[in-house]
Structure formats: structure tokens, C-alpha cells
PDB file of C-alpha atoms in Angstrom:
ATOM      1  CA  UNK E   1     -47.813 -40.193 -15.715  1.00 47.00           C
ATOM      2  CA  UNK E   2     -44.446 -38.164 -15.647  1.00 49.00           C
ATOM      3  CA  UNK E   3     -43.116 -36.938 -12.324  1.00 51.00           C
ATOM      4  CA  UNK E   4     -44.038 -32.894 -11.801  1.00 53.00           C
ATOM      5  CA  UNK E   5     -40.020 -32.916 -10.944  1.00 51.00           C
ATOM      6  CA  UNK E   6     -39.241 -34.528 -14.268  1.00 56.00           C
ATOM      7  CA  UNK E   7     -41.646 -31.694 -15.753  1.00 63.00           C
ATOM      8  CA  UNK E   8     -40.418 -28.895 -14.326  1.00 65.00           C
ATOM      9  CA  UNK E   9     -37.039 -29.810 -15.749  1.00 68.00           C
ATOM     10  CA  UNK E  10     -38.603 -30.205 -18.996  1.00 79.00           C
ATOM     11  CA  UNK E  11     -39.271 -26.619 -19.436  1.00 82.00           C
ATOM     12  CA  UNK E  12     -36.021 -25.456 -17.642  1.00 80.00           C
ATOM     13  CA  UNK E  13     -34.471 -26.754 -20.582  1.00 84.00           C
ATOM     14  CA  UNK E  14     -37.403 -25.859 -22.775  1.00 86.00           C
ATOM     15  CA  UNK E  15     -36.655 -22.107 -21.477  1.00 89.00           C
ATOM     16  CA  UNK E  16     -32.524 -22.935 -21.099  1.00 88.00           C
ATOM     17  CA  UNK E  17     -32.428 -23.852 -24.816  1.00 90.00           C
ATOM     18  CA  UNK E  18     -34.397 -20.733 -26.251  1.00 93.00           C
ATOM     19  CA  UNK E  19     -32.299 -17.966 -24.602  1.00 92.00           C
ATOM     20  CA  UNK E  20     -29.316 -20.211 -26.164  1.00 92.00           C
ATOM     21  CA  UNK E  21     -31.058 -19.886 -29.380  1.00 91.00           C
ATOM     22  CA  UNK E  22     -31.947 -16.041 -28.880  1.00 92.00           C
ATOM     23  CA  UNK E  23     -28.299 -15.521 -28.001  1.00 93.00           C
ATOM     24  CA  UNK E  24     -26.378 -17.798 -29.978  1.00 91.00           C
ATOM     25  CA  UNK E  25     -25.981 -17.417 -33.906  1.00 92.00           C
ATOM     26  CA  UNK E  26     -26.981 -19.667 -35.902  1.00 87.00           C
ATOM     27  CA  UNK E  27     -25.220 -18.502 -38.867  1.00 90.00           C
ATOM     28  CA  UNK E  28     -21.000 -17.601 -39.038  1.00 91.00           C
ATOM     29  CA  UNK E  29     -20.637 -14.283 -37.187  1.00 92.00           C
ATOM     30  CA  UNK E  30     -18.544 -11.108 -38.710  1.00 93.00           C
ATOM     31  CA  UNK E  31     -14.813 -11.405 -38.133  1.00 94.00           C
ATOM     32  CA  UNK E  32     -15.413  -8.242 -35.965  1.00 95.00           C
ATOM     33  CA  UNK E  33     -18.121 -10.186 -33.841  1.00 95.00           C
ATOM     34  CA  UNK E  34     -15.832 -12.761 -33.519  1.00 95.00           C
ATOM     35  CA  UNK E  35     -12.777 -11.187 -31.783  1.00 95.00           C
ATOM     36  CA  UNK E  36     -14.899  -9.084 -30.141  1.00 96.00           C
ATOM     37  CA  UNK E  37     -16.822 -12.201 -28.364  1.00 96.00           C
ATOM     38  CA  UNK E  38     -13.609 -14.173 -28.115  1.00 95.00           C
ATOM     39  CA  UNK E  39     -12.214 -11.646 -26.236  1.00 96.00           C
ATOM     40  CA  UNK E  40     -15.111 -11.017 -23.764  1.00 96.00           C
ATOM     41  CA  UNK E  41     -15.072 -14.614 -22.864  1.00 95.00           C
ATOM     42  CA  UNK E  42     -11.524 -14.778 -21.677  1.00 93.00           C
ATOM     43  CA  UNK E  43     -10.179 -11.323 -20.608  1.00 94.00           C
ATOM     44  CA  UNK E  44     -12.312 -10.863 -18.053  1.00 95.00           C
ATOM     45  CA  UNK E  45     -10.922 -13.486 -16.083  1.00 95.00           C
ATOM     46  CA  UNK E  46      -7.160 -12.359 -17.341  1.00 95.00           C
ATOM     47  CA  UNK E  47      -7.871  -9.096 -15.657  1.00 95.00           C
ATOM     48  CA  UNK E  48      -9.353 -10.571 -12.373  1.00 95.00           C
ATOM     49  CA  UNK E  49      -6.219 -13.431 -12.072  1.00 94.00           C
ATOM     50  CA  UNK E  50      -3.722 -10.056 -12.703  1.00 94.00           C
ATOM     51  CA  UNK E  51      -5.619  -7.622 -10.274  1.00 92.00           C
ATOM     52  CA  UNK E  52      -5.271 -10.688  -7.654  1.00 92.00           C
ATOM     53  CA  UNK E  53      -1.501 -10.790  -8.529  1.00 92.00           C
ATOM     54  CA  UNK E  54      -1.053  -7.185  -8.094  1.00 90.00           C
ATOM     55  CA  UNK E  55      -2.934  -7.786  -4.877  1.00 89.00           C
ATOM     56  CA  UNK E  56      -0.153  -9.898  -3.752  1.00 88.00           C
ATOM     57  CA  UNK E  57       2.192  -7.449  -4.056  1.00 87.00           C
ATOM     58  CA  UNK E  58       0.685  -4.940  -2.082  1.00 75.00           C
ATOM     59  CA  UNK E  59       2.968  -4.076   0.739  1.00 73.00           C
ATOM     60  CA  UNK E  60      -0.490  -4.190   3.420  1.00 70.00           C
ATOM     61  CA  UNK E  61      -0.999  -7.365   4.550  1.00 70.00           C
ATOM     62  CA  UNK E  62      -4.670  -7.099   4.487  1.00 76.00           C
ATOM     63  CA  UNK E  63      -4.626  -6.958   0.651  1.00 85.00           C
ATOM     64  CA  UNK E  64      -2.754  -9.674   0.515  1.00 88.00           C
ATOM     65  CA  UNK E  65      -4.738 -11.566   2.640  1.00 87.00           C
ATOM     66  CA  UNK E  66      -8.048 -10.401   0.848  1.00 88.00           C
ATOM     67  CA  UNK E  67      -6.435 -11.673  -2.363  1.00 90.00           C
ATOM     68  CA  UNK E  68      -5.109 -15.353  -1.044  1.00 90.00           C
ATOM     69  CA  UNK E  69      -9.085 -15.581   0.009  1.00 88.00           C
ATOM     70  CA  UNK E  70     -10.343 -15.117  -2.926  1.00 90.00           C
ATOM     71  CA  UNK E  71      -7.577 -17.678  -4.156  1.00 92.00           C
ATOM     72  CA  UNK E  72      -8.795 -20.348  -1.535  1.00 90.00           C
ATOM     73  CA  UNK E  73     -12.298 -20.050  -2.061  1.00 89.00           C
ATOM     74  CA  UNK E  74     -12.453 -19.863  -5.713  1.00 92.00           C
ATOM     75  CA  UNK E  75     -10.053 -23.387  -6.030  1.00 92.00           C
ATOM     76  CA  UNK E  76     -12.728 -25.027  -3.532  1.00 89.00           C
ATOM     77  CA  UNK E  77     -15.474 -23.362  -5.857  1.00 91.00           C
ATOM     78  CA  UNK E  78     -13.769 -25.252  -8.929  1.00 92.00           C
ATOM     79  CA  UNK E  79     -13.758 -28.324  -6.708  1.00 93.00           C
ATOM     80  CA  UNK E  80     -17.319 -28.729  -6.398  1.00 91.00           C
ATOM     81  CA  UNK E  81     -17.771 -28.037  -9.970  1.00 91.00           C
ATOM     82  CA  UNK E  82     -16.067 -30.914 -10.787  1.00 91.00           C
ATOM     83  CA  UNK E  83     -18.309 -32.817  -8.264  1.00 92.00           C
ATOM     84  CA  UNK E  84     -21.310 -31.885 -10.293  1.00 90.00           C
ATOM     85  CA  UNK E  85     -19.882 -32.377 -13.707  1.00 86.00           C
ATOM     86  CA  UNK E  86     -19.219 -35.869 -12.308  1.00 87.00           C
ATOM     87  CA  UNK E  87     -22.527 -36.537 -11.178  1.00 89.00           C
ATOM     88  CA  UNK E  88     -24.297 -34.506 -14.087  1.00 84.00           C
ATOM     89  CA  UNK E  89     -22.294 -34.678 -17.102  1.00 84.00           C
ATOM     90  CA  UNK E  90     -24.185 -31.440 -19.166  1.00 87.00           C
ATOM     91  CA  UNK E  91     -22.904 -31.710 -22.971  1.00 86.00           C
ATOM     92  CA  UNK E  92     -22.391 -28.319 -24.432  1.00 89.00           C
ATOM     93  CA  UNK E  93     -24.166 -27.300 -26.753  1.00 90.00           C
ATOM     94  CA  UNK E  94     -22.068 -27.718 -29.655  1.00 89.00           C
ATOM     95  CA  UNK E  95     -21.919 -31.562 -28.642  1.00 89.00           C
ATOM     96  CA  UNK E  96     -25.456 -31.793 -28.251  1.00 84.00           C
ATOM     97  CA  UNK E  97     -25.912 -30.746 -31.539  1.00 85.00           C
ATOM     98  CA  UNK E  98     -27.937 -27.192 -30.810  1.00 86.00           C
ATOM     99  CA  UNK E  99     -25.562 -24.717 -31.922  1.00 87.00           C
ATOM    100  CA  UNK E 100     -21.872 -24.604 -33.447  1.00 88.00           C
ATOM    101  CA  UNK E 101     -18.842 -23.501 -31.526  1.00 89.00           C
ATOM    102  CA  UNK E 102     -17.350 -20.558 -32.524  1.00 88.00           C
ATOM    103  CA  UNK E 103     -14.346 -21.167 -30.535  1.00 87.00           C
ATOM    104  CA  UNK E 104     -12.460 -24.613 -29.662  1.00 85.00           C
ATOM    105  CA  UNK E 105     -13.355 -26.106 -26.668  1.00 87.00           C
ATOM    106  CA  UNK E 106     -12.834 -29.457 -25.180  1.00 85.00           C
ATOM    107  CA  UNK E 107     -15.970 -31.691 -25.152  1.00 81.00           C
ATOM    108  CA  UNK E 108     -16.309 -31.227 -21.054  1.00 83.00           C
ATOM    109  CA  UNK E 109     -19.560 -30.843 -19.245  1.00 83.00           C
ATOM    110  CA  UNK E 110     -20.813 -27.486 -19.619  1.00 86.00           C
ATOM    111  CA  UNK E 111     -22.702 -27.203 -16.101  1.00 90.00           C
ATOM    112  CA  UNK E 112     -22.128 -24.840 -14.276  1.00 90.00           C
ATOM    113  CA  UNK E 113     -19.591 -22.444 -16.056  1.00 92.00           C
ATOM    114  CA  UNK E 114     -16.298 -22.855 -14.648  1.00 93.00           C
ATOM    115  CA  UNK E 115     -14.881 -19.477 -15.650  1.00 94.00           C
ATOM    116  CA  UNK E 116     -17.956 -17.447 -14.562  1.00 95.00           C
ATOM    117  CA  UNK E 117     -17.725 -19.406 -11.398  1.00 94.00           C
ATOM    118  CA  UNK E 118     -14.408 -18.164 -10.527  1.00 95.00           C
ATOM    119  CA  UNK E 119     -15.090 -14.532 -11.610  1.00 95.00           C
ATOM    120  CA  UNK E 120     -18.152 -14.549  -9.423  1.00 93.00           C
ATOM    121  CA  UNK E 121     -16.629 -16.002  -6.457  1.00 93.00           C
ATOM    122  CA  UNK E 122     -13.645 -13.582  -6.356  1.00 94.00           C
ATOM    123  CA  UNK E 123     -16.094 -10.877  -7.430  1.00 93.00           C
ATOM    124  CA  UNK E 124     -18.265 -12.090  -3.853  1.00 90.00           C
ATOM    125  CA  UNK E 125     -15.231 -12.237  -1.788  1.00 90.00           C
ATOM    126  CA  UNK E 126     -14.037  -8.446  -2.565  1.00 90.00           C
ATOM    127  CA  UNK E 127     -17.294  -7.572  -2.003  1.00 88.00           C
ATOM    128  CA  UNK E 128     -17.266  -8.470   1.411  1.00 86.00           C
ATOM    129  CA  UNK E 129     -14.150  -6.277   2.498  1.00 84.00           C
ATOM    130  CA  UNK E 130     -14.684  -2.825   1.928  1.00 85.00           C
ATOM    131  CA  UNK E 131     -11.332  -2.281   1.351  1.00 86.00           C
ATOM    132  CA  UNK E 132     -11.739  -3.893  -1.925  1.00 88.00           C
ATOM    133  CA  UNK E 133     -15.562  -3.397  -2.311  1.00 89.00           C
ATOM    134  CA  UNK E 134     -14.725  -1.281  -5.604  1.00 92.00           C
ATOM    135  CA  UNK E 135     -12.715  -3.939  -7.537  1.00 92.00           C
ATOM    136  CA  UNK E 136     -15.637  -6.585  -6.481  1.00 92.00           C
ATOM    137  CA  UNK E 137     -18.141  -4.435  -8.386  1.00 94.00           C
ATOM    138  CA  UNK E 138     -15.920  -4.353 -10.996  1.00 94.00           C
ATOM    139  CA  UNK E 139     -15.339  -8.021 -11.380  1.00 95.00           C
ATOM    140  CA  UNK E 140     -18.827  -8.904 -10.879  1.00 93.00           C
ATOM    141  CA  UNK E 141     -20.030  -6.611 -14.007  1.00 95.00           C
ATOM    142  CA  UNK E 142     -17.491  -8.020 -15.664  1.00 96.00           C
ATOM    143  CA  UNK E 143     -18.433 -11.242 -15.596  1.00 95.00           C
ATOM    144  CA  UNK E 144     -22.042 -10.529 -17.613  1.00 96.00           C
ATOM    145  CA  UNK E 145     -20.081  -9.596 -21.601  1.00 97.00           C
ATOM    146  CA  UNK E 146     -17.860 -12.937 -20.124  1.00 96.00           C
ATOM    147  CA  UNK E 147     -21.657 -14.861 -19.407  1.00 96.00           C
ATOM    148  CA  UNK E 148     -22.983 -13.292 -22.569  1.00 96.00           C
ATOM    149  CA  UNK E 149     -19.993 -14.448 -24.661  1.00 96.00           C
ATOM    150  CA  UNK E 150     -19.425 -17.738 -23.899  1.00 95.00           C
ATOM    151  CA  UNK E 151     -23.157 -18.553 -24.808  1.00 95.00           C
ATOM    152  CA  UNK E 152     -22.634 -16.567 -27.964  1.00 96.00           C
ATOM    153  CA  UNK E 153     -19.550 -18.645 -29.122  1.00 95.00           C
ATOM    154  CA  UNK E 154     -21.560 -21.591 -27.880  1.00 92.00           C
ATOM    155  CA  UNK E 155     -19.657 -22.987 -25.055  1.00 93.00           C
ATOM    156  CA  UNK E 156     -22.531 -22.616 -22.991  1.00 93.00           C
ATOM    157  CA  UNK E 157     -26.320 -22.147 -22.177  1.00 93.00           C
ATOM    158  CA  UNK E 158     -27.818 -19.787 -19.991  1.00 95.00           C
ATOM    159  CA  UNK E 159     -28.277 -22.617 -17.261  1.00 92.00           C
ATOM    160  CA  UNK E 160     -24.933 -22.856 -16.937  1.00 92.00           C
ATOM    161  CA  UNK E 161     -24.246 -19.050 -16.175  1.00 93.00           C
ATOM    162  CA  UNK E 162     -27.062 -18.929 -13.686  1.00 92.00           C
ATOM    163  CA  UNK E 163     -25.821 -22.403 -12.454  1.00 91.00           C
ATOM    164  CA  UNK E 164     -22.571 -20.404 -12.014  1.00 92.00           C
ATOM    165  CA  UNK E 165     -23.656 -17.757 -10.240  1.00 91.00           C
ATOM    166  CA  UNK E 166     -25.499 -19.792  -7.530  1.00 91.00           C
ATOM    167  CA  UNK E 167     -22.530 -21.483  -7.345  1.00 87.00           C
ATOM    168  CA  UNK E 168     -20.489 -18.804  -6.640  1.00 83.00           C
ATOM    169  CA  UNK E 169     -22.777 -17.518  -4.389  1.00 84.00           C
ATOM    170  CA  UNK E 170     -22.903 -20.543  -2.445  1.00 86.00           C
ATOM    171  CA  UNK E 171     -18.874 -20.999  -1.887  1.00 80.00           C
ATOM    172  CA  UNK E 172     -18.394 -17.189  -1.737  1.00 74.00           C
ATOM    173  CA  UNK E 173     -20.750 -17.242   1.845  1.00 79.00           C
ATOM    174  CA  UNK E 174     -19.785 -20.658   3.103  1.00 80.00           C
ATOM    175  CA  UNK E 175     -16.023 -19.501   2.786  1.00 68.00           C
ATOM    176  CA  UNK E 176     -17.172 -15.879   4.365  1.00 70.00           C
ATOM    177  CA  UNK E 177     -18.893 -17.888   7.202  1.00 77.00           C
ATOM    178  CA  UNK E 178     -15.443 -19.825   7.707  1.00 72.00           C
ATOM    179  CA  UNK E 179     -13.534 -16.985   8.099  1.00 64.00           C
ATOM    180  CA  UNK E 180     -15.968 -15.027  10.018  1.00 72.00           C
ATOM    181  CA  UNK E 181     -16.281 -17.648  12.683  1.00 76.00           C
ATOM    182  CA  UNK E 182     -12.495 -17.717  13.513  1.00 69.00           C
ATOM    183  CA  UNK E 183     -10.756 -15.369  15.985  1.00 69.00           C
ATOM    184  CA  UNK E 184      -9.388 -12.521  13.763  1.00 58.00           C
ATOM    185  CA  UNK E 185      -5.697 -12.272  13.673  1.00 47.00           C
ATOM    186  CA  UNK E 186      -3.101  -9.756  14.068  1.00 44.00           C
ATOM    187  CA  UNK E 187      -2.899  -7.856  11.362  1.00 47.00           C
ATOM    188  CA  UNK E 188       0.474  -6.679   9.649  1.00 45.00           C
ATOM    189  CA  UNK E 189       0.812  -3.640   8.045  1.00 44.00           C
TER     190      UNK E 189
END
């Protein structure tokens, strides 16, 4: 007899593997296709990293400070993912032999996404400050084409975005209950 934990992550993966396969192609895409996912899976992220360096330049402290949050708390976000992928080492799917990448990618654990990680957690941490509530929505919509892409060129399964998004979730709180909890500071303008 088979553990009910052992079956319940049976069909996780059961579940995990055909929303790969509904979302993946299992034949070449179209050039167009291609650029278009290629670019959906990176440029997201390109645009969050250069609104947080525009941040940085703002001549109000506060969006500086907003900005070197999101910084902190993403890299400690990143940290932990590492944690996981060295205690469970996910192969993608193009090394477990259940879809093709369309894209390189390095043979790394899959679980949970790192780039949807970091868009999420910066997405969470604007989100928080209403100075900077409108660029959070705007990150965190863009990470779905990002989630959608990167399980498209096969990178990824679904798992891994949702693992993602609880992980961002997770860090994004714990490093709003740090900074919550501590005496706020003169702030520069």
C-alpha cells in the first residue's frame, strides 16, 4: 500500500505534466511563434531590472528605498530557491524527456522558476507601497506571457510557475513583516 502523500503527488504531476503538454508544442513552432515566445520569457524581467534602475535614480529617497527593497528581498528569494533545487533537484522537462526545448537552457533544476520568482517578488513588494502600487500591477501581469512562455519553449512546467508564485509570495510578506516591524526612519526627500 502506497502512502496517500506519495499519491497525491502522483497526480500533481499527473495534472503538472498535462497542462505542460496542453501548453507546450510538440511539434517545431513558426519562426514568428518563436521570437514571439522567446521574447516573452525574458523581457519581462529586462523591463522590471530597468524600471528598478530608473528607480534608483529618482531624486526621492523613498523610491529609492522602495527599489533597494525589492533588490534585497528578491536576492533572498533566489536564495531559497537554490535551497530547494538542492534538496529537490526537478529536471526540466526537456531533460526528462517530455518535451523539447525551444530555447537553450542549462540542465538546472526547474523547481520553482527562478525568473518568475523574481518578477513576482518585486511585483509583491511595489504592491505594498502605494507610491509604486501602479508599476507592481504592472510587473505582476507581466509575469503571466513570461509564465506562459517559458513552459511553451519548455524550460518549465506549470508546477514550477505556481511553485514560483508561492514562493514569491512567501519572501515578498516575510521581507514586508521585517520591515514593518522596525522603527520607520527619517525620510529624505
Amino acid at each position: 500500500m502506497t502512502s496517500p502523500v506519495l499519491g497525491l503527488g502522483s497526480v500533481l504531476y499527473a495534472v503538472d505534466l498535462r497542462l505542460f503538454h496542453a501548453i507546450h508544442p510538440s511539434i517545431p513552432p513558426s519562426p514568428a511563434m518563436l521570437h514571439l515566445a522567446r521574447g516573452l520569457a525574458d523581457g519581462p524581467l529586462i523591463l522590471t531590472a530597468t524600471l528598478l534602475g530608473t528607480m534608483l535614480m529618482f531624486p526621492r529617497w523613498s523610491m529609492r528605498s522602495i527599489a533597494l527593497k525589492a533588490v534585497a528581498v528578491a536576492a533572498a528569494a533566489l536564495l531559497l530557491n537554490l535551497v530547494i533545487g538542492a534538496v529537490w533537484d526537478r529536471a526540466r522537462p526537456f531533460v526528462a524527456g517530455v518535451g523539447q526545448a525551444w530555447i537553450f537552457h542549462a540542465a538546472t533544476g526547474s523547481f520553482p522558476s527562478d525568473h518568475l520568482t523574481v518578477q513576482w517578488v518585486v511585483a509583491g513588494i511595489l504592491l505594498l507601497n502605494q507610491r509604486s502600487r501602479v508599476w507592481g500591477i504592472g510587473i505582476a501581469l507581466l509575469g503571466l506571457p513570461m509564465a506562459w512562455a517559458r513552459i511553451y519553449l519548455g524550460v518549465h512546467y506549470p508546477g514550477d510557475m505556481l511553485g514560483a508564485l508561492a514562493m514569491g509570495g512567501l519572501v515578498m510578506l516575510s521581507g514586508w513583516a521585517v520591515v514593518a516591524s522596525q522603527p520607520h526612519a527619517v525620510q529624505r526627500r
